[in-house]
């Protein structure tokens, strides 16, 4: 239920990590070392810009925008034709962005982080 980044990405971004280290128990029962917290990290998805606090993991984890971020952007699950699922995120100007979670072609969860996170082509704008 938190926002998580792996240590190597936090280092590449030059984030300052504060707070003491702690252990986090995942949903599946696995343990993950949290090295600390990077506060007020600017995140941009489409035209959505937010400051997010990330827990920095010492393990090999995928970046996670957790419940605090999802509530802040009024995110919702959307089901699209052919069995696909997307995460619907609204920006401050009333536009909706759809981020794929399950693709209809293979019915598998998306588990890779977009290769280029600065390009708007990684998100689709929903039709009204």
mmCIF file of C-alpha atoms in Angstrom:
data_model
loop_
_atom_site.group_PDB
_atom_site.id
_atom_site.type_symbol
_atom_site.label_atom_id
_atom_site.label_comp_id
_atom_site.label_asym_id
_atom_site.label_seq_id
_atom_site.Cartn_x
_atom_site.Cartn_y
_atom_site.Cartn_z
ATOM 1 C CA UNK A 1 0.000 0.000 0.000
ATOM 2 C CA UNK A 2 3.036 2.267 -0.364
ATOM 3 C CA UNK A 3 5.065 3.748 -3.224
ATOM 4 C CA UNK A 4 8.274 1.753 -3.768
ATOM 5 C CA UNK A 5 11.427 2.256 -5.857
ATOM 6 C CA UNK A 6 14.452 -0.038 -6.125
ATOM 7 C CA UNK A 7 17.757 1.307 -4.801
ATOM 8 C CA UNK A 8 19.449 1.339 -8.229
ATOM 9 C CA UNK A 9 16.734 3.583 -9.704
ATOM 10 C CA UNK A 10 16.841 5.887 -6.661
ATOM 11 C CA UNK A 11 20.624 6.204 -7.102
ATOM 12 C CA UNK A 12 20.294 6.921 -10.851
ATOM 13 C CA UNK A 13 17.732 9.639 -10.073
ATOM 14 C CA UNK A 14 19.976 11.138 -7.382
ATOM 15 C CA UNK A 15 17.308 10.853 -4.681
ATOM 16 C CA UNK A 16 18.119 11.705 -1.076
ATOM 17 C CA UNK A 17 17.072 8.864 1.221
ATOM 18 C CA UNK A 18 16.176 9.681 4.830
ATOM 19 C CA UNK A 19 14.609 7.841 7.758
ATOM 20 C CA UNK A 20 16.030 4.671 9.323
ATOM 21 C CA UNK A 21 16.104 1.357 7.479
ATOM 22 C CA UNK A 22 13.355 -1.179 8.209
ATOM 23 C CA UNK A 23 12.023 -4.505 6.965
ATOM 24 C CA UNK A 24 8.796 -4.722 4.980
ATOM 25 C CA UNK A 25 6.713 -7.866 4.655
ATOM 26 C CA UNK A 26 5.097 -8.212 1.226
ATOM 27 C CA UNK A 27 1.620 -9.497 0.431
ATOM 28 C CA UNK A 28 3.084 -12.916 -0.437
ATOM 29 C CA UNK A 29 4.905 -13.079 2.904
ATOM 30 C CA UNK A 30 8.351 -12.294 1.481
ATOM 31 C CA UNK A 31 10.583 -9.863 3.341
ATOM 32 C CA UNK A 32 12.153 -6.834 1.723
ATOM 33 C CA UNK A 33 14.704 -4.464 3.225
ATOM 34 C CA UNK A 34 13.632 -0.824 3.057
ATOM 35 C CA UNK A 35 16.677 1.447 3.102
ATOM 36 C CA UNK A 36 14.701 4.596 3.872
ATOM 37 C CA UNK A 37 12.302 7.092 2.317
ATOM 38 C CA UNK A 38 12.817 9.558 -0.541
ATOM 39 C CA UNK A 39 10.419 12.434 0.045
ATOM 40 C CA UNK A 40 8.677 14.725 -2.442
ATOM 41 C CA UNK A 41 9.846 12.972 -5.621
ATOM 42 C CA UNK A 42 8.191 14.615 -8.651
ATOM 43 C CA UNK A 43 6.288 12.073 -10.768
ATOM 44 C CA UNK A 44 4.793 12.902 -14.160
ATOM 45 C CA UNK A 45 2.308 10.699 -16.030
ATOM 46 C CA UNK A 46 0.958 12.493 -19.084
ATOM 47 C CA UNK A 47 0.020 15.928 -17.744
ATOM 48 C CA UNK A 48 -0.329 14.664 -14.184
ATOM 49 C CA UNK A 49 2.417 15.966 -11.910
ATOM 50 C CA UNK A 50 2.560 14.993 -8.257
ATOM 51 C CA UNK A 51 5.071 14.915 -5.410
ATOM 52 C CA UNK A 52 5.329 11.387 -4.080
ATOM 53 C CA UNK A 53 7.149 9.835 -1.110
ATOM 54 C CA UNK A 54 8.856 6.557 -2.098
ATOM 55 C CA UNK A 55 10.079 3.767 0.149
ATOM 56 C CA UNK A 56 13.476 2.719 -1.237
ATOM 57 C CA UNK A 57 13.961 -1.042 -1.448
ATOM 58 C CA UNK A 58 17.292 -2.819 -1.233
ATOM 59 C CA UNK A 59 15.805 -5.719 -3.208
ATOM 60 C CA UNK A 60 15.172 -6.214 -6.905
ATOM 61 C CA UNK A 61 11.612 -4.847 -7.108
ATOM 62 C CA UNK A 62 9.484 -3.200 -9.767
ATOM 63 C CA UNK A 63 8.667 0.479 -9.141
ATOM 64 C CA UNK A 64 5.250 0.724 -7.485
ATOM 65 C CA UNK A 65 2.900 3.686 -7.355
ATOM 66 C CA UNK A 66 0.805 2.539 -4.417
ATOM 67 C CA UNK A 67 -2.442 3.485 -2.778
ATOM 68 C CA UNK A 68 -1.399 7.012 -1.661
ATOM 69 C CA UNK A 69 -0.678 7.976 -5.293
ATOM 70 C CA UNK A 70 -3.741 6.181 -6.673
ATOM 71 C CA UNK A 71 -6.067 7.962 -4.238
ATOM 72 C CA UNK A 72 -4.437 11.336 -4.984
ATOM 73 C CA UNK A 73 -5.104 10.988 -8.743
ATOM 74 C CA UNK A 74 -8.565 9.368 -8.350
ATOM 75 C CA UNK A 75 -7.373 6.240 -10.171
ATOM 76 C CA UNK A 76 -9.821 3.505 -11.187
ATOM 77 C CA UNK A 77 -9.685 0.168 -13.006
ATOM 78 C CA UNK A 78 -11.130 0.194 -16.534
ATOM 79 C CA UNK A 79 -11.984 -2.878 -18.576
ATOM 80 C CA UNK A 80 -11.462 -2.596 -22.320
ATOM 81 C CA UNK A 81 -12.600 -4.699 -25.261
ATOM 82 C CA UNK A 82 -11.078 -8.122 -25.694
ATOM 83 C CA UNK A 83 -10.433 -8.660 -21.994
ATOM 84 C CA UNK A 84 -7.822 -5.983 -21.374
ATOM 85 C CA UNK A 85 -7.533 -4.021 -18.152
ATOM 86 C CA UNK A 86 -6.148 -0.527 -17.682
ATOM 87 C CA UNK A 87 -5.601 1.876 -14.832
ATOM 88 C CA UNK A 88 -7.543 5.087 -15.448
ATOM 89 C CA UNK A 89 -5.922 8.264 -14.087
ATOM 90 C CA UNK A 90 -7.457 11.748 -14.355
ATOM 91 C CA UNK A 91 -5.379 14.910 -14.659
ATOM 92 C CA UNK A 92 -6.208 18.366 -13.288
ATOM 93 C CA UNK A 93 -7.630 19.460 -16.669
ATOM 94 C CA UNK A 94 -10.214 16.672 -16.901
ATOM 95 C CA UNK A 95 -8.278 14.374 -19.260
ATOM 96 C CA UNK A 96 -8.120 10.654 -18.588
ATOM 97 C CA UNK A 97 -4.995 8.547 -19.141
ATOM 98 C CA UNK A 98 -5.149 4.776 -19.473
ATOM 99 C CA UNK A 99 -2.134 2.725 -18.365
ATOM 100 C CA UNK A 100 -2.255 -0.946 -19.529
ATOM 101 C CA UNK A 101 -2.279 -3.584 -16.806
ATOM 102 C CA UNK A 102 -3.400 -6.671 -18.769
ATOM 103 C CA UNK A 103 -3.114 -6.745 -22.540
ATOM 104 C CA UNK A 104 -5.855 -8.553 -24.506
ATOM 105 C CA UNK A 105 -3.374 -10.342 -26.785
ATOM 106 C CA UNK A 106 -1.693 -12.428 -24.095
ATOM 107 C CA UNK A 107 -3.919 -12.004 -21.006
ATOM 108 C CA UNK A 108 -0.842 -11.562 -18.843
ATOM 109 C CA UNK A 109 -0.179 -8.916 -16.244
ATOM 110 C CA UNK A 110 2.182 -6.156 -17.363
ATOM 111 C CA UNK A 111 5.293 -6.575 -15.222
ATOM 112 C CA UNK A 112 7.854 -4.452 -17.014
ATOM 113 C CA UNK A 113 8.489 -0.809 -16.277
ATOM 114 C CA UNK A 114 8.142 1.344 -19.419
ATOM 115 C CA UNK A 115 11.581 1.749 -21.029
ATOM 116 C CA UNK A 116 11.178 5.488 -21.574
ATOM 117 C CA UNK A 117 9.231 7.072 -18.747
ATOM 118 C CA UNK A 118 9.510 10.597 -20.099
ATOM 119 C CA UNK A 119 7.530 10.024 -23.296
ATOM 120 C CA UNK A 120 3.773 10.492 -23.371
ATOM 121 C CA UNK A 121 3.523 7.582 -25.844
ATOM 122 C CA UNK A 122 3.528 5.207 -22.858
ATOM 123 C CA UNK A 123 -0.007 6.302 -21.986
ATOM 124 C CA UNK A 124 -3.154 6.515 -24.048
ATOM 125 C CA UNK A 125 -5.716 9.266 -23.762
ATOM 126 C CA UNK A 126 -9.222 7.911 -23.273
ATOM 127 C CA UNK A 127 -12.012 9.047 -25.546
ATOM 128 C CA UNK A 128 -14.825 10.972 -23.866
#
